[in-house]
C-alpha cells in the first residue's frame, strides 16, 4: 500500500536545507515562547508562594495605631467559640553578639511568635523542627554566623537561645546574603514570644494578633462586627490579603515576556508560511496531476496537512526541549536580577508546556491555511499544462492588501497595551509598498556596488516580491522590537532614578518604634548638615475591594501640603469636591481598583470601614505607586492614626549622609525599625534593571537570529527556483563570484529594507509608548542612537551571514545540471 | 458509452471571449478505439479534458454511461474519474516523489481501495517494467515513463481510457512500442479508448478517426470505409 | 530481388520439393509476396544448372527433392555478406517525378496526392499487420515492418515537402 506518511516525509524533506532551516526557525520560535511562558509562570507562582508564606493562613489580623499594645486590650473582642486558632506576634530590633568593626552588621529583627504549631504562620523549613521552642534563623544567617542546628546564639543585652530550626529565605524572615549587605539589612530571626517579651521587658505587649475563625459563611459581616467592637479603641482589624503589588511592579516584565513570546511565534509562523507556500507553488503541477487521477480537495488537504504535521510535531518536540532548558536559564537570570535573594523556588513547567505545545502544534497549521487553500483549489488544467497562471493570490490582492494594511496600522495607533500589535500586522501587509519605496533609493546604490550582479539581484527581488517582502518584514519586526526594548531599558533606569529622586521625599527615611516627638525632631535637626526634617504617618494594611470584588491592600501615607509635597507628583486631579474625605490614589492602585477619579472608594482603615473621594491620581516611587496619599488632618481625625513613626531627613551635603546615619544611630539606637537611604535605593533599582537588560538583549538576539534564518531560507528558495536561470548565466559567462555577489546583493537588499523599515517602526513604537497613557512601561521619547547603530549594523551583519550559505550553494550550481534541470 | 451533444466551451481572456468548442456532437461505442485528429487549436484536447471532467463546459451535455457529468460538482466528477477513467498524457505527468510502484497504485490510493499485488505485478509485466518498481520517474527513459503512466491509467480497470498525444514526446521506435502496447491492451481488455494525436501512425491503430477543425467535428471515417486512406492523407502531417 | 537466394536459404534449412519451397517462401514473407509455381521451377532449373542445388532423389509421393550444394552454400553466404546500395532512381515515383518536371506536367499536385494516399494505405496496412504481429510474436517480420514504416514515413515527409515546393 502507498504509505502516505512516507510520501509526505519525502515531500517535506525534498529540499533538505529549506526544511532544516524552517524547522530550526520553528524550533527556536517555540523554544523562546516556551521559555517565556516558563519564566512568567514560575515567577508568578514564586511571587504567590512568597506572599502566601508571608501572610500565613490566618483570616484576620488586629493591630494598633501604636507600635505595641497590651494583650489584655483584646479581652472581650473575640468570642472564644468562634476562634479556630490564634497567634500573637511581637516585632523588635536588637543586636547579635558578633566580632565586627561595624555594629551595623549586627542588627537583628526579632519576631516573637506565640505559637508555631497551629499552622497560622508558615515557614519554609530547611532543617530542624519549628514547633520546638527555640531560635529559628534563615540559612543565610546560619552561613554568616557560622552556626548549625543545636548551636547557641547570643544577643547583646538580651540573652542566648539554641537554634532549633533553620529555614529558607523568603518567608516572614529574611537575612542578608553577605556581610556587605548586612551593613544595611537586618538579620531576621524568630524566637518564642514569651522569650522576646522577657528579653525586652515588654511583658504582655504585642505588635500584632492574627487569628482564624471557624467556618463562617459571611466573613465580611464578621469583619463589620469586629470593626464595630473595636470602634473608638486604638486597635483595628483587617482581613489578611495576598497582594504582592505593593512590593513588585512586574506586570511590565510580564508584558515584555508576552511580547517576545508572541513575536517569536509570529516570526516563526511567517517563515513556516513562506516555506509551505513555496512548496505548494512548486508542486502545483504535481497536485493537479493528483487531482486528475482522482484526488479531491479533501485528499489534497490531508496530504498537505500531513506535511505540516511533520513540521509541527518535530518543531514542537525539539522546541519544547530547548525551551525548557532556556526557561531555566532565563529563570535563573531573573531571580538574580529581581529577587536579589537566593530563595528556594521550583520551576513551573507543566502549564507552560501544555500551552507551548498547543501553540506549537497549532501555529504551523495556521501559517499553512492560505497555502492549503491554494493547494486544494489548484486548477487542474492550468497547472498541469503550465499555462501561465498567476498562482500567487497575494499578487492579485495588492490593493486590498494595502487597504487592509492601512486599516491595521490605524488600529495599531490606538493607545492600548496589546492593540499596538496590529501595527506589526499592518507592517507586514504594507511591506511590499515599503519595499518599492526603499528599492527606489537602494537600487542605484546596489547596482553601483555590485555592478551587473546588483542589477540582476534587484530584478530577482522583484520576481519573488511577496516572499522577499515577508522575510524583510520579519527582520523589520525584530529590529523594531530590539530598538523599542533597548529604548525602554535605557530610559527605564534613568526614569526610575528621576522618579525616586523626585518622590523619595528627602535623602533618608527612618522608621522608629516610637512616635517622632518635637524633641526628637529637634535632636535630629541638631545634627550637622541637616537641611530639612519632617515626620509623616504611614498606615499599613489598608484593605479594599477592586471593581471585580477581589480584595487588595496598600498603605496610606500622609501629606501636609499638596503644593509643597515632595513624595508624589499629581498626574491628574478633579476640581470637584465631596463630603467624603479626599484621597490621592497611586496610578497602579487606581488601575488595579478599576475606578476613576471622582469616584468613591471604600477602605477598611484603622477607624473601620469608610468611604473616600478619589480626588486625583499620583505617581510616586513609594510602593511604585501602589499606595494612597491622604492629608495629615484626615489621618489624625478620620483614620484614627494619631502618631507619625516615619521621618524624612533632607541633608545639605550628600557626602555627610554616613555621618548623619551614625549620628541617628547613636541617638535613637535600638528603637529604629529601619533606615532607607535614597542613593542605595536608586542603586538597588538600577542593578535589578541591569540584570534584566542582559537577559532581554540575549532574547532579542534570538528573535533577530530567527529572522535571519528566514532570510537564509528565502534565499535558498529564490535560488532553487532559478537553478536553470543561474546555470544559464554561468554558461553564458557569469563567474562563480558574480553569482555569489548577486545572491548576497539580494540578501543585502532584504536585510537593508528590513533594517530601515524596522528602525522607522521602532522609533514610531517608542514614540507611541512615550505618549501612551496605557503602556505599562513609562518611558520618555528618546531615540537610542547607540542601539540604533547597533541594530542596523547587527541586522546587516546577520543578513550577510544569512546570505553566505545560499550564495555559496548558488555559486556551486553545476552549469550542465542547471541547464538540464527540470 | 460516451455521448456528447451540442458541446460548447468558451474561455475568457482579459480582452475577449474565445470559443474553443462551437457545438460538438460526438459519440463513442463501448470498446471502440477512436482517434481524434486535427490542427492545433482545433479543440481536440479541450474535448478530451471535458470528457475527463477536468474542466467545466459552457453549454451542452456529456454523458458517460448515460450519466450527464456536466451537471455534477467538481467532487462528483473527481469520484467519477477515479472509477471510470484512465488518463494518459503527452508528458507522462508522473509524480516525481513517488516510485514507479507508488505512481501506478496512486489511483487506487486516491479511491481508498486496497491494492492487489498480483494485479500490479500483472500490469508491470504487461508494460514490461518488472524490476523497476522502486525506481523514481527521474531514473527512467521517456518510453519507460509513459509505460508507467499507462499502467497507472489501467490499475483501477477503467472502462474509458483517454489519451492525449501519448506518443508526442517519444521517438518513432518508442512511440511505436507504446502504441503496440496500447493496441495489445485494447485487444485484451476491450476498454473504450479515445486518443488525441498528431501522429498518423498512431491514427493507424484506431477503429475510427474523427477530424476536428475550428472547434467543430468536421468529418469522421471508419477503418472499413473506402476513403480511409484518402481521408488521412488529406488531413495528416 | 532475389527469389534465387531465398530458395537457397529455404533449402539450407532442409531439403524440400518444389511446392514446399513455394509455401515456405510465402510463409516467410507472411503472404505478402505471392509466388507462382512456374517461377519456382524455372529458378530451380537455373540453380541446378549452376550446380548450386542438386536433386538426390524423390520423396514417397514421387516428388523431386532438392538439396543445397557446397557451392550453393558459398553463394548464399556471399550474397548475405554483400551490402546493398540504394539507387536514387530505384524508386519509380522519383523517376516519374523527374519525368513529369521534364515535360512540365500540369497535374503534379494530383500526382503527389495520389502517391501520398497510396503510401498512407500502405502505412495503414502495415500498421494493421504489425498489430496482429504483436500478438503472434513474429519478431523478424515485425522488425521488417518497422523498417518499411520508417521508409514510408520518410516518403510522406518528402511528398509533403515537394507538394509545398510545387505549390
XYZ file of C-alpha atoms in Angstrom, chain A residues 1-4 6-7 10-11 14 283 285-297 299 306 376-378 380-382 384-387, chain B residues 11 49 54-55 74-75 78-79 81-82 87 89 91 93-99 101-103 105-110 113-115 136 152 164:
70
model
C 0.000 0.000 0.000
C 1.081 3.501 -0.618
C 2.276 4.766 2.713
C 1.170 8.343 2.613
C 6.366 8.100 3.899
C 5.370 10.081 0.837
C 9.651 12.562 1.196
C 7.848 15.711 0.136
C 12.688 17.081 -0.723
C 4.162 21.474 -6.607
C 1.684 20.688 -11.173
C 2.002 17.573 -9.047
C -1.101 18.473 -7.130
C -3.018 18.968 -10.334
C -1.856 15.553 -11.565
C -3.105 14.022 -8.341
C -6.398 15.749 -8.821
C -6.635 14.491 -12.394
C -6.079 10.986 -11.036
C -8.945 11.286 -8.622
C -7.725 13.293 -5.640
C -10.462 15.501 -4.238
C -9.872 18.775 -2.396
C -7.382 14.427 -0.288
C 0.368 15.664 6.970
C -6.805 22.490 -2.646
C -8.011 24.908 -5.284
C -5.183 24.280 -7.705
C -6.059 21.140 -12.772
C -5.610 22.080 -16.378
C -3.757 25.348 -15.994
C -0.795 20.685 -15.317
C -0.081 22.155 -18.681
C 1.852 25.134 -17.426
C -0.499 27.625 -18.841
C -12.644 30.907 -22.497
C -10.279 17.301 -20.899
C -11.128 18.173 -15.726
C -12.897 21.324 -16.800
C -16.230 19.049 -9.071
C -16.081 16.450 -6.321
C -13.466 13.585 -9.424
C -15.052 10.475 -7.969
C -12.940 9.942 -12.828
C -11.461 7.734 -10.119
C -5.775 9.245 -18.228
C -0.784 12.486 -21.140
C 4.326 14.480 -20.946
C 2.669 13.532 -15.693
C 4.187 11.128 -13.233
C 4.548 12.228 -9.633
C 8.262 12.802 -9.129
C 8.316 11.950 -5.447
C 6.608 8.616 -5.888
C 8.293 5.432 -7.018
C 5.088 1.260 -7.894
C 3.562 4.109 -5.916
C 2.758 6.020 -9.075
C -1.178 2.400 -7.451
C -1.948 6.079 -6.921
C -5.491 5.939 -8.426
C -6.338 3.092 -6.024
C -4.907 5.111 -3.168
C -6.976 8.122 -4.170
C -9.049 0.930 -2.338
C -6.861 -1.994 -1.408
C -4.001 -2.942 -3.665
C 11.764 7.092 -9.314
C -1.273 3.867 -13.830
C -3.727 12.972 -25.043
